[in-house]
GROMACS .gro file of C-alpha atoms in nm:
model
  282
    1UNK     CA    1  12.814   8.040  15.894
    2UNK     CA    2  12.518   7.985  15.664
    3UNK     CA    3  12.364   8.319  15.765
    4UNK     CA    4  12.688   8.499  15.695
    5UNK     CA    5  12.702   8.343  15.349
    6UNK     CA    6  12.351   8.456  15.263
    7UNK     CA    7  12.420   8.810  15.378
    8UNK     CA    8  12.737   8.822  15.172
    9UNK     CA    9  12.551   8.702  14.865
   10UNK     CA   10  12.284   8.967  14.917
   11UNK     CA   11  12.548   9.233  14.956
   12UNK     CA   12  12.721   9.113  14.641
   13UNK     CA   13  12.391   9.130  14.454
   14UNK     CA   14  12.338   9.492  14.563
   15UNK     CA   15  12.690   9.582  14.456
   16UNK     CA   16  12.639   9.425  14.115
   17UNK     CA   17  12.314   9.613  14.060
   18UNK     CA   18  12.476   9.940  14.170
   19UNK     CA   19  12.776   9.885  13.944
   20UNK     CA   20  12.549   9.818  13.648
   21UNK     CA   21  12.340  10.133  13.698
   22UNK     CA   22  12.563  10.383  13.514
   23UNK     CA   23  12.592  10.154  13.208
   24UNK     CA   24  12.215  10.106  13.208
   25UNK     CA   25  12.166  10.484  13.227
   26UNK     CA   26  12.397  10.528  12.928
   27UNK     CA   27  12.208  10.262  12.731
   28UNK     CA   28  11.881  10.442  12.809
   29UNK     CA   29  12.001  10.781  12.680
   30UNK     CA   30  11.890  10.716  12.323
   31UNK     CA   31  11.551  10.597  12.445
   32UNK     CA   32  11.517  10.919  12.647
   33UNK     CA   33  11.589  11.127  12.338
   34UNK     CA   34  11.337  10.928  12.135
   35UNK     CA   35  11.072  10.984  12.399
   36UNK     CA   36  11.131  11.359  12.423
   37UNK     CA   37  11.141  11.381  12.043
   38UNK     CA   38  11.454  11.594  12.007
   39UNK     CA   39  11.824  11.616  12.088
   40UNK     CA   40  11.980  11.935  12.223
   41UNK     CA   41  12.294  12.026  12.029
   42UNK     CA   42  12.551  12.297  12.102
   43UNK     CA   43  12.668  12.495  11.800
   44UNK     CA   44  12.863  12.809  11.715
   45UNK     CA   45  12.746  13.051  11.448
   46UNK     CA   46  13.039  12.994  11.214
   47UNK     CA   47  12.943  12.915  10.855
   48UNK     CA   48  12.992  12.676  10.688
   49UNK     CA   49  13.043  12.457  10.997
   50UNK     CA   50  12.727  12.591  11.158
   51UNK     CA   51  12.487  12.870  11.071
   52UNK     CA   52  12.181  13.037  11.216
   53UNK     CA   53  11.957  13.228  10.976
   54UNK     CA   54  11.767  13.549  11.049
   55UNK     CA   55  11.458  13.333  11.098
   56UNK     CA   56  11.640  13.126  11.360
   57UNK     CA   57  11.673  12.821  11.134
   58UNK     CA   58  11.986  12.620  11.205
   59UNK     CA   59  12.194  12.487  10.917
   60UNK     CA   60  12.559  12.433  10.835
   61UNK     CA   61  12.743  12.109  10.765
   62UNK     CA   62  12.771  11.990  11.127
   63UNK     CA   63  12.405  12.036  11.230
   64UNK     CA   64  12.287  11.894  10.896
   65UNK     CA   65  12.486  11.573  10.953
   66UNK     CA   66  12.364  11.552  11.313
   67UNK     CA   67  12.002  11.607  11.207
   68UNK     CA   68  12.023  11.329  10.947
   69UNK     CA   69  12.178  11.081  11.190
   70UNK     CA   70  11.949  11.155  11.483
   71UNK     CA   71  11.651  11.115  11.252
   72UNK     CA   72  11.779  10.770  11.152
   73UNK     CA   73  11.814  10.690  11.523
   74UNK     CA   74  11.448  10.776  11.578
   75UNK     CA   75  11.503  11.124  11.723
   76UNK     CA   76  11.286  11.350  11.508
   77UNK     CA   77  11.441  11.691  11.569
   78UNK     CA   78  11.754  11.870  11.690
   79UNK     CA   79  11.725  12.185  11.900
   80UNK     CA   80  12.036  12.402  11.881
   81UNK     CA   81  12.179  12.661  12.117
   82UNK     CA   82  12.472  12.888  12.032
   83UNK     CA   83  12.774  12.868  12.262
   84UNK     CA   84  13.133  12.989  12.270
   85UNK     CA   85  13.374  12.705  12.203
   86UNK     CA   86  13.524  12.731  12.551
   87UNK     CA   87  13.182  12.684  12.710
   88UNK     CA   88  13.064  12.390  12.498
   89UNK     CA   89  13.224  12.102  12.686
   90UNK     CA   90  13.133  12.237  13.034
   91UNK     CA   91  12.776  12.280  12.907
   92UNK     CA   92  12.773  11.924  12.774
   93UNK     CA   93  12.910  11.785  13.099
   94UNK     CA   94  12.652  11.982  13.297
   95UNK     CA   95  12.372  11.824  13.092
   96UNK     CA   96  12.267  12.141  12.908
   97UNK     CA   97  12.338  11.970  12.573
   98UNK     CA   98  12.305  11.612  12.452
   99UNK     CA   99  12.579  11.657  12.192
  100UNK     CA  100  12.813  11.916  12.042
  101UNK     CA  101  12.803  11.947  11.663
  102UNK     CA  102  13.001  12.262  11.598
  103UNK     CA  103  13.337  12.204  11.432
  104UNK     CA  104  13.487  12.123  11.774
  105UNK     CA  105  13.821  11.985  11.652
  106UNK     CA  106  13.973  11.682  11.821
  107UNK     CA  107  14.254  11.788  12.056
  108UNK     CA  108  14.416  11.609  12.351
  109UNK     CA  109  14.221  11.769  12.633
  110UNK     CA  110  13.897  11.736  12.440
  111UNK     CA  111  13.956  11.369  12.354
  112UNK     CA  112  14.001  11.311  12.727
  113UNK     CA  113  13.692  11.511  12.824
  114UNK     CA  114  13.430  11.391  12.575
  115UNK     CA  115  13.337  11.085  12.371
  116UNK     CA  116  13.391  11.184  12.009
  117UNK     CA  117  13.221  11.025  11.711
  118UNK     CA  118  13.427  10.927  11.408
  119UNK     CA  119  13.547  11.228  11.202
  120UNK     CA  120  13.293  11.446  11.024
  121UNK     CA  121  13.447  11.778  10.910
  122UNK     CA  122  13.815  11.848  10.834
  123UNK     CA  123  13.980  12.182  10.759
  124UNK     CA  124  14.307  12.379  10.776
  125UNK     CA  125  14.364  12.725  10.928
  126UNK     CA  126  14.348  13.062  10.752
  127UNK     CA  127  14.414  13.432  10.817
  128UNK     CA  128  14.207  13.729  10.707
  129UNK     CA  129  14.419  14.048  10.698
  130UNK     CA  130  14.464  14.381  10.527
  131UNK     CA  131  14.531  14.385  10.152
  132UNK     CA  132  14.897  14.333  10.074
  133UNK     CA  133  14.958  14.166  10.413
  134UNK     CA  134  15.158  14.471  10.538
  135UNK     CA  135  15.296  14.288  10.843
  136UNK     CA  136  15.388  13.978  10.636
  137UNK     CA  137  15.198  13.737  10.860
  138UNK     CA  138  15.182  13.382  10.726
  139UNK     CA  139  15.211  13.183  11.050
  140UNK     CA  140  15.119  13.214  11.417
  141UNK     CA  141  15.492  13.245  11.491
  142UNK     CA  142  15.507  13.552  11.265
  143UNK     CA  143  15.244  13.713  11.489
  144UNK     CA  144  15.437  13.617  11.803
  145UNK     CA  145  15.758  13.764  11.661
  146UNK     CA  146  15.600  14.098  11.570
  147UNK     CA  147  15.534  14.303  11.888
  148UNK     CA  148  15.283  14.521  11.704
  149UNK     CA  149  15.066  14.238  11.567
  150UNK     CA  150  14.730  14.158  11.730
  151UNK     CA  151  14.526  13.854  11.636
  152UNK     CA  152  14.153  13.801  11.677
  153UNK     CA  153  14.022  13.449  11.747
  154UNK     CA  154  13.717  13.274  11.896
  155UNK     CA  155  13.730  13.239  12.274
  156UNK     CA  156  13.826  12.885  12.368
  157UNK     CA  157  13.873  12.793  12.003
  158UNK     CA  158  14.156  12.620  11.820
  159UNK     CA  159  14.294  12.945  11.680
  160UNK     CA  160  14.324  13.108  12.022
  161UNK     CA  161  14.519  12.807  12.148
  162UNK     CA  162  14.746  12.792  11.841
  163UNK     CA  163  14.832  13.160  11.882
  164UNK     CA  164  14.913  13.123  12.252
  165UNK     CA  165  15.116  12.807  12.191
  166UNK     CA  166  15.316  12.990  11.923
  167UNK     CA  167  15.414  13.248  12.185
  168UNK     CA  168  15.172  13.532  12.111
  169UNK     CA  169  15.126  13.715  12.444
  170UNK     CA  170  14.780  13.695  12.598
  171UNK     CA  171  14.726  14.071  12.559
  172UNK     CA  172  14.778  14.043  12.182
  173UNK     CA  173  14.525  13.760  12.141
  174UNK     CA  174  14.186  13.929  12.122
  175UNK     CA  175  13.878  13.716  12.187
  176UNK     CA  176  13.619  13.776  11.914
  177UNK     CA  177  13.254  13.670  11.968
  178UNK     CA  178  13.169  13.586  11.605
  179UNK     CA  179  13.291  13.607  11.247
  180UNK     CA  180  13.118  13.931  11.155
  181UNK     CA  181  13.274  14.101  11.459
  182UNK     CA  182  13.615  13.967  11.360
  183UNK     CA  183  13.596  14.116  11.011
  184UNK     CA  184  13.470  14.449  11.150
  185UNK     CA  185  13.755  14.463  11.403
  186UNK     CA  186  14.001  14.391  11.122
  187UNK     CA  187  13.849  14.663  10.904
  188UNK     CA  188  13.863  14.911  11.195
  189UNK     CA  189  14.227  14.831  11.271
  190UNK     CA  190  14.160  14.692  11.617
  191UNK     CA  191  14.327  14.365  11.514
  192UNK     CA  192  14.582  14.295  11.239
  193UNK     CA  193  14.471  13.944  11.155
  194UNK     CA  194  14.162  13.733  11.215
  195UNK     CA  195  14.202  13.356  11.223
  196UNK     CA  196  13.951  13.079  11.159
  197UNK     CA  197  13.940  12.757  10.953
  198UNK     CA  198  13.985  12.808  10.579
  199UNK     CA  199  13.621  12.756  10.483
  200UNK     CA  200  13.497  12.989  10.758
  201UNK     CA  201  13.733  13.268  10.647
  202UNK     CA  202  13.633  13.221  10.282
  203UNK     CA  203  13.265  13.244  10.378
  204UNK     CA  204  13.322  13.567  10.572
  205UNK     CA  205  13.531  13.723  10.296
  206UNK     CA  206  13.272  13.634  10.032
  207UNK     CA  207  13.007  13.810  10.239
  208UNK     CA  208  13.224  14.111  10.327
  209UNK     CA  209  13.322  14.180   9.965
  210UNK     CA  210  13.589  14.419  10.093
  211UNK     CA  211  13.868  14.482   9.838
  212UNK     CA  212  14.089  14.606  10.120
  213UNK     CA  213  14.111  14.259  10.277
  214UNK     CA  214  14.280  13.938  10.166
  215UNK     CA  215  14.328  13.579  10.283
  216UNK     CA  216  14.631  13.370  10.369
  217UNK     CA  217  14.545  13.001  10.346
  218UNK     CA  218  14.656  12.762  10.468
  219UNK     CA  219  14.846  12.912  10.761
  220UNK     CA  220  15.211  12.800  10.750
  221UNK     CA  221  15.296  12.519  10.996
  222UNK     CA  222  14.941  12.500  11.130
  223UNK     CA  223  14.786  12.152  11.150
  224UNK     CA  224  14.484  12.021  10.962
  225UNK     CA  225  14.213  11.927  11.212
  226UNK     CA  226  13.898  11.716  11.201
  227UNK     CA  227  13.599  11.737  11.428
  228UNK     CA  228  13.338  11.484  11.533
  229UNK     CA  229  13.014  11.503  11.725
  230UNK     CA  230  13.099  11.514  12.095
  231UNK     CA  231  12.906  11.332  12.367
  232UNK     CA  232  12.943  11.297  12.743
  233UNK     CA  233  13.178  11.019  12.852
  234UNK     CA  234  12.886  10.838  13.017
  235UNK     CA  235  12.693  10.847  12.687
  236UNK     CA  236  12.928  10.617  12.496
  237UNK     CA  237  12.636  10.392  12.398
  238UNK     CA  238  12.468  10.690  12.232
  239UNK     CA  239  12.796  10.784  12.062
  240UNK     CA  240  12.834  10.427  11.934
  241UNK     CA  241  12.480  10.429  11.793
  242UNK     CA  242  12.559  10.763  11.625
  243UNK     CA  243  12.877  10.613  11.477
  244UNK     CA  244  12.686  10.319  11.328
  245UNK     CA  245  12.458  10.555  11.137
  246UNK     CA  246  12.748  10.786  11.045
  247UNK     CA  247  12.930  10.491  10.887
  248UNK     CA  248  12.619  10.401  10.686
  249UNK     CA  249  12.586  10.763  10.578
  250UNK     CA  250  12.946  10.768  10.455
  251UNK     CA  251  12.918  10.436  10.272
  252UNK     CA  252  12.593  10.529  10.099
  253UNK     CA  253  12.727  10.857   9.961
  254UNK     CA  254  12.467  11.059  10.153
  255UNK     CA  255  12.742  11.200  10.376
  256UNK     CA  256  12.920  11.356  10.078
  257UNK     CA  257  12.592  11.499   9.950
  258UNK     CA  258  12.540  11.675  10.285
  259UNK     CA  259  12.885  11.823  10.349
  260UNK     CA  260  13.042  11.881  10.007
  261UNK     CA  261  12.801  12.162   9.903
  262UNK     CA  262  12.942  12.347  10.206
  263UNK     CA  263  13.297  12.300  10.072
  264UNK     CA  264  13.410  12.015  10.296
  265UNK     CA  265  13.575  11.697  10.170
  266UNK     CA  266  13.404  11.368  10.249
  267UNK     CA  267  13.723  11.190  10.142
  268UNK     CA  268  13.925  11.378  10.406
  269UNK     CA  269  13.691  11.270  10.684
  270UNK     CA  270  13.681  10.911  10.557
  271UNK     CA  271  14.061  10.886  10.525
  272UNK     CA  272  14.125  10.908  10.899
  273UNK     CA  273  13.970  10.794  11.228
  274UNK     CA  274  13.897  10.908  11.580
  275UNK     CA  275  14.170  10.681  11.717
  276UNK     CA  276  14.433  10.826  11.481
  277UNK     CA  277  14.332  11.185  11.544
  278UNK     CA  278  14.318  11.156  11.923
  279UNK     CA  279  14.649  10.967  11.929
  280UNK     CA  280  14.812  11.226  11.702
  281UNK     CA  281  14.682  11.503  11.927
  282UNK     CA  282  14.854  11.365  12.236
   0.00000   0.00000   0.00000
């Protein structure tokens, strides 16, 4: 009987060590990033959320916030790679990125798939279209109801989903690789409307300086979304450490100084929470 008891205790000890291993690995993630000296972040190239200059330098509100927080966590640099929105979460889960900082808005399937930080950037939806809005498109439903209307949107992005959910047929939702391509396709008549968040559309229109285009903003009956930095579910300890520094950044006023020059509202991000946004998305 005594032998059996000892064996059972040993087995229990092994089980406890095994059960603790994943949590320990999560706790060690920040230390791993400190040791390697950088964090790998997934971004889009969608100013003002994210931007990549001709020299390869990464900027934009989301990477700038991430850079500031990781530096406070002892991680000296962020190394960014551009990804389509639909490929970001699979890439994160596969370990190709340590975080996503790209205007990846909180939505039900995303809240279930990743560990979001508290809110960082909030924005509404907008349309870029031909001057005079000849097809009278002010909502995604308007596009669905007009059999001749084609919309361009980022692959795997919020706008693609909103269009499909409004009833726009798949063959009239055109996947566009980047903002410049979207404006060019609109100018060439290959799409009738290009949809992105308000600040992204304004940035593209300011650069295009095309008097034959105009903006509808905000899109009627489209929600206002907020993003957060996204981490793997097993990296909750890293996410929590990120949140601690994000809270300090917001309280000190440094957060506003980073994002407001890009046009974002610090007040909007500070007026809500991850729990509210993920619950509202369900």
